[in-house]
Amino acid sequence: MRITLTEFVTLDGVSQGPGSPDEDTSDGFALGGWLVPHMDGTFVQRASGWLDLADGLLLGRRTYEAFARDWPKITDPADPFAERMNTLPKYVVSNTLTEGTWHPTTMLGGDPIQAVTELKTRSGRELQIHGSARLADTLLAAGLIDTLRLVVAPTVLRAGRRLLGGPGTTSGLRLVHHEATPTGLLLLEYETTGRAPRGEYEGVTAFL
C-alpha cells in the first residue's frame, strides 16, 4: 500500500486543531477551528474523493483519541466523510495505548518505522494519515510517505504546533496537482522524490 498524508495547515505552518475550538487544546492552544470558515463545496468534494482511495487509516495516539471521541457521534447519513471514517480499518502507532474503542482498530506498538514498513508491503491502495503530525514527520523523514496532500488555509495564527518541524533527513517533493477553492484554500498534492536537492545560484544566465 502507498502511505499518504492529508494535512490541514495555516500559512505559517500550524496544523493543530483545524476543526473546532476544543479539538486539540494541548499546550494551551486556544485558536482551534481555523479551517472551518474556509470549507466550501470544492474542498468537501476533493477531500471526499481522497478518502475514497483509502483502504485504511494510519494514526498517532493523539489524533486517534480525538477522532475516536468525535467521529462516532456523527451519524448523519448525508455526511460525506462519517461512514467511511467510522468503518475503515484504523492502525494506531502507540506504545501507551493497548486497545482501541473506535472499531475496527489495530494497535501498532514497538518501532513505528518497522511497523509501518511492514504495512506498506500489504496489498491495497492507500493507507492514509490524517492529522497525526508527529507521526507524519517521523515517517516522512524515514522515507515512508509517498504522497502529501496539503490543504493550506489563508490564515496566520502565530501559535500552535507546526507541521514537519522535527529533526531528520530532508525531503524532496514534486507537485502533481494544485487547485484553489472559492474561499481561498490551496489544495496541493505532492509526491516524494527522495532527499531535497540543493544547488548554488550562479546568476540568471545559468537558467537560460
Short mmCIF file of C-alpha atoms in Angstrom, two decimals:
data_model
loop_
_atom_site.label_atom_id
_atom_site.label_comp_id
_atom_site.label_asym_id
_atom_site.label_seq_id
_atom_site.Cartn_x
_atom_site.Cartn_y
_atom_site.Cartn_z
CA MET A 1 0.00 0.00 0.00
CA ARG A 2 1.01 3.58 -0.55
CA ILE A 3 1.30 5.79 2.50
CA THR A 4 -0.36 9.18 2.01
CA LEU A 5 -0.58 12.18 4.30
CA THR A 6 -3.56 14.55 4.33
CA GLU A 7 -2.89 17.61 6.45
CA PHE A 8 -4.60 20.94 7.05
CA VAL A 9 -2.18 23.81 7.67
CA THR A 10 -2.19 27.58 8.03
CA LEU A 11 0.09 29.85 6.02
CA ASP A 12 2.52 29.83 8.93
CA GLY A 13 2.51 26.03 9.09
CA VAL A 14 0.23 25.38 12.08
CA SER A 15 -1.61 22.06 11.88
CA GLN A 16 -3.13 21.93 15.37
CA GLY A 17 -6.89 21.95 15.92
CA PRO A 18 -8.26 22.84 12.48
CA GLY A 19 -11.79 21.51 13.05
CA SER A 20 -13.10 23.06 16.26
CA PRO A 21 -12.05 25.21 19.23
CA ASP A 22 -11.80 22.17 21.53
CA GLU A 23 -10.37 19.67 19.05
CA ASP A 24 -6.84 19.94 20.45
CA THR A 25 -6.16 22.36 23.28
CA SER A 26 -2.85 20.80 24.34
CA ASP A 27 -0.06 23.18 25.36
CA GLY A 28 -2.70 25.87 25.94
CA PHE A 29 -3.71 26.18 22.28
CA ALA A 30 -6.86 28.31 22.09
CA LEU A 31 -7.15 29.08 18.37
CA GLY A 32 -8.76 25.88 17.10
CA GLY A 33 -11.38 25.85 14.36
CA TRP A 34 -9.40 27.96 11.90
CA LEU A 35 -10.17 25.77 8.86
CA VAL A 36 -13.97 25.75 9.25
CA PRO A 37 -14.71 29.28 7.89
CA HIS A 38 -12.97 28.34 4.63
CA MET A 39 -14.59 24.95 4.00
CA ASP A 40 -16.63 25.04 0.80
CA GLY A 41 -18.14 22.65 -1.71
CA THR A 42 -14.96 22.29 -3.73
CA PHE A 43 -12.94 21.37 -0.65
CA VAL A 44 -15.55 18.84 0.51
CA GLN A 45 -15.68 17.22 -2.93
CA ARG A 46 -11.90 16.89 -3.22
CA ALA A 47 -11.42 15.68 0.35
CA SER A 48 -14.20 13.13 -0.08
CA GLY A 49 -12.52 11.89 -3.26
CA TRP A 50 -9.22 11.47 -1.42
CA LEU A 51 -10.92 9.46 1.32
CA ASP A 52 -12.48 7.21 -1.33
CA LEU A 53 -8.94 5.99 -2.13
CA ALA A 54 -8.27 4.76 1.42
CA ASP A 55 -8.11 1.12 2.44
CA GLY A 56 -7.18 2.12 5.99
CA LEU A 57 -6.24 4.97 8.30
CA LEU A 58 -2.83 5.29 9.97
CA LEU A 59 -2.97 7.47 13.08
CA GLY A 60 -0.90 8.59 16.04
CA ARG A 61 -2.26 8.30 19.57
CA ARG A 62 -3.29 11.94 19.98
CA THR A 63 -5.24 12.11 16.72
CA TYR A 64 -6.77 8.68 17.25
CA GLU A 65 -8.14 9.64 20.64
CA ALA A 66 -9.64 12.86 19.26
CA PHE A 67 -11.15 11.09 16.24
CA ALA A 68 -12.47 8.22 18.37
CA ARG A 69 -14.18 10.78 20.61
CA ASP A 70 -15.77 12.82 17.82
CA TRP A 71 -16.40 10.79 14.66
CA PRO A 72 -18.75 8.13 16.13
CA LYS A 73 -21.07 10.95 17.20
CA ILE A 74 -21.60 11.96 13.56
CA THR A 75 -24.41 9.70 12.39
CA ASP A 76 -26.00 11.81 9.64
CA PRO A 77 -26.14 9.52 6.57
CA ALA A 78 -25.66 12.58 4.36
CA ASP A 79 -22.29 13.43 5.91
CA PRO A 80 -19.67 12.95 3.15
CA PHE A 81 -16.99 11.51 5.48
CA ALA A 82 -18.50 9.92 8.60
CA GLU A 83 -19.43 6.46 7.32
CA ARG A 84 -16.02 5.84 5.79
CA MET A 85 -14.11 7.31 8.72
CA ASN A 86 -16.07 5.13 11.12
CA THR A 87 -15.83 1.88 9.15
CA LEU A 88 -12.32 1.95 7.66
CA PRO A 89 -9.65 -0.12 9.45
CA LYS A 90 -7.56 2.05 11.80
CA TYR A 91 -3.90 1.36 12.57
CA VAL A 92 -2.65 3.28 15.61
CA VAL A 93 1.04 3.81 16.29
CA SER A 94 1.37 3.98 20.08
CA ASN A 95 3.39 2.46 22.90
CA THR A 96 0.93 3.70 25.54
CA LEU A 97 -2.47 2.64 24.20
CA THR A 98 -3.10 -1.10 24.34
CA GLU A 99 -6.58 -1.26 22.85
CA GLY A 100 -8.91 0.92 20.85
CA THR A 101 -12.52 1.96 21.25
CA TRP A 102 -13.15 3.05 17.64
CA HIS A 103 -13.50 -0.16 15.72
CA PRO A 104 -12.01 -1.72 13.74
CA THR A 105 -8.68 -0.73 15.35
CA THR A 106 -5.26 -2.41 15.37
CA MET A 107 -2.59 -1.15 17.76
CA LEU A 108 0.99 -0.95 16.47
CA GLY A 109 3.47 -0.93 19.33
CA GLY A 110 7.24 -1.02 19.24
CA ASP A 111 9.26 0.64 16.50
CA PRO A 112 6.91 2.76 14.31
CA ILE A 113 9.28 2.61 11.33
CA GLN A 114 9.32 -1.16 11.38
CA ALA A 115 5.57 -1.41 11.88
CA VAL A 116 4.73 0.95 9.01
CA THR A 117 7.31 -0.61 6.71
CA GLU A 118 5.52 -3.92 7.19
CA LEU A 119 2.14 -2.34 6.44
CA LYS A 120 3.47 -0.92 3.17
CA THR A 121 4.17 -4.45 1.93
CA ARG A 122 0.48 -5.38 2.11
CA SER A 123 -1.76 -5.23 -0.93
CA GLY A 124 -4.17 -2.34 -1.27
CA ARG A 125 -4.43 1.24 -2.42
CA GLU A 126 -3.71 3.90 0.21
CA LEU A 127 -3.07 3.82 3.91
CA GLN A 128 -3.91 7.40 4.82
CA ILE A 129 -2.51 9.55 7.62
CA HIS A 130 -4.90 12.29 8.71
CA GLY A 131 -3.58 14.79 11.21
CA SER A 132 -1.04 12.89 13.35
CA ALA A 133 1.63 15.48 12.60
CA ARG A 134 4.32 13.94 14.81
CA LEU A 135 3.87 10.52 13.25
CA ALA A 136 3.83 12.07 9.78
CA ASP A 137 7.07 13.92 10.49
CA THR A 138 8.78 10.71 11.63
CA LEU A 139 7.59 8.71 8.63
CA LEU A 140 8.47 11.41 6.09
CA ALA A 141 11.99 11.65 7.48
CA ALA A 142 12.26 7.87 7.16
CA GLY A 143 11.18 7.99 3.50
CA LEU A 144 7.96 6.05 4.07
CA ILE A 145 5.41 8.61 2.84
CA ASP A 146 4.61 8.51 -0.87
CA THR A 147 2.13 11.37 -1.26
CA LEU A 148 1.39 14.57 0.66
CA ARG A 149 -1.96 16.32 0.28
CA LEU A 150 -1.90 19.71 1.94
CA VAL A 151 -4.90 21.98 2.45
CA VAL A 152 -3.48 25.44 3.14
CA ALA A 153 -5.85 27.89 4.82
CA PRO A 154 -5.49 31.65 4.20
CA THR A 155 -4.82 32.48 7.84
CA VAL A 156 -1.84 33.13 10.11
CA LEU A 157 -2.06 32.09 13.78
CA ARG A 158 1.47 32.68 15.13
CA ALA A 159 0.83 29.99 17.73
CA GLY A 160 0.24 26.26 17.79
CA ARG A 161 2.02 23.07 16.80
CA ARG A 162 3.58 23.26 13.36
CA LEU A 163 3.80 20.58 10.72
CA LEU A 164 7.09 18.86 9.82
CA GLY A 165 9.27 20.68 12.31
CA GLY A 166 11.23 17.76 13.74
CA PRO A 167 14.79 16.61 13.06
CA GLY A 168 15.66 14.18 10.31
CA THR A 169 16.69 13.94 6.70
CA THR A 170 15.46 16.39 4.08
CA SER A 171 12.64 15.53 1.66
CA GLY A 172 12.23 16.48 -1.97
CA LEU A 173 8.73 16.85 -3.39
CA ARG A 174 7.19 17.01 -6.86
CA LEU A 175 3.95 18.94 -7.31
CA VAL A 176 1.40 16.79 -9.16
CA HIS A 177 -1.80 18.78 -8.59
CA HIS A 178 -2.80 22.21 -7.35
CA GLU A 179 -6.11 23.99 -7.03
CA ALA A 180 -7.59 27.00 -5.24
CA THR A 181 -11.11 26.79 -3.86
CA PRO A 182 -13.57 29.72 -3.94
CA THR A 183 -12.90 30.50 -0.26
CA GLY A 184 -9.13 30.62 -0.77
CA LEU A 185 -7.98 27.21 0.33
CA LEU A 186 -5.00 25.89 -1.60
CA LEU A 187 -5.18 22.16 -2.35
CA LEU A 188 -1.66 20.91 -3.05
CA GLU A 189 -0.69 17.34 -3.86
CA TYR A 190 2.94 16.28 -3.87
CA GLU A 191 4.82 13.05 -4.48
CA THR A 192 8.04 12.45 -2.59
CA THR A 193 11.22 12.22 -4.64
CA GLY A 194 13.89 11.34 -2.06
CA ARG A 195 16.13 13.90 -0.41
CA ALA A 196 15.69 17.58 -1.20
CA PRO A 197 18.03 18.75 -3.99
CA ARG A 198 20.35 21.68 -3.42
CA GLY A 199 22.37 23.93 -5.68
CA GLU A 200 24.29 27.17 -5.92
CA TYR A 201 22.93 30.25 -7.63
CA GLU A 202 25.28 31.42 -10.41
CA GLY A 203 23.26 34.23 -11.92
CA VAL A 204 20.35 34.48 -14.30
CA THR A 205 22.32 33.19 -17.27
CA ALA A 206 22.62 29.80 -15.59
CA PHE A 207 18.87 29.30 -16.16
CA LEU A 208 18.79 30.42 -19.80
#
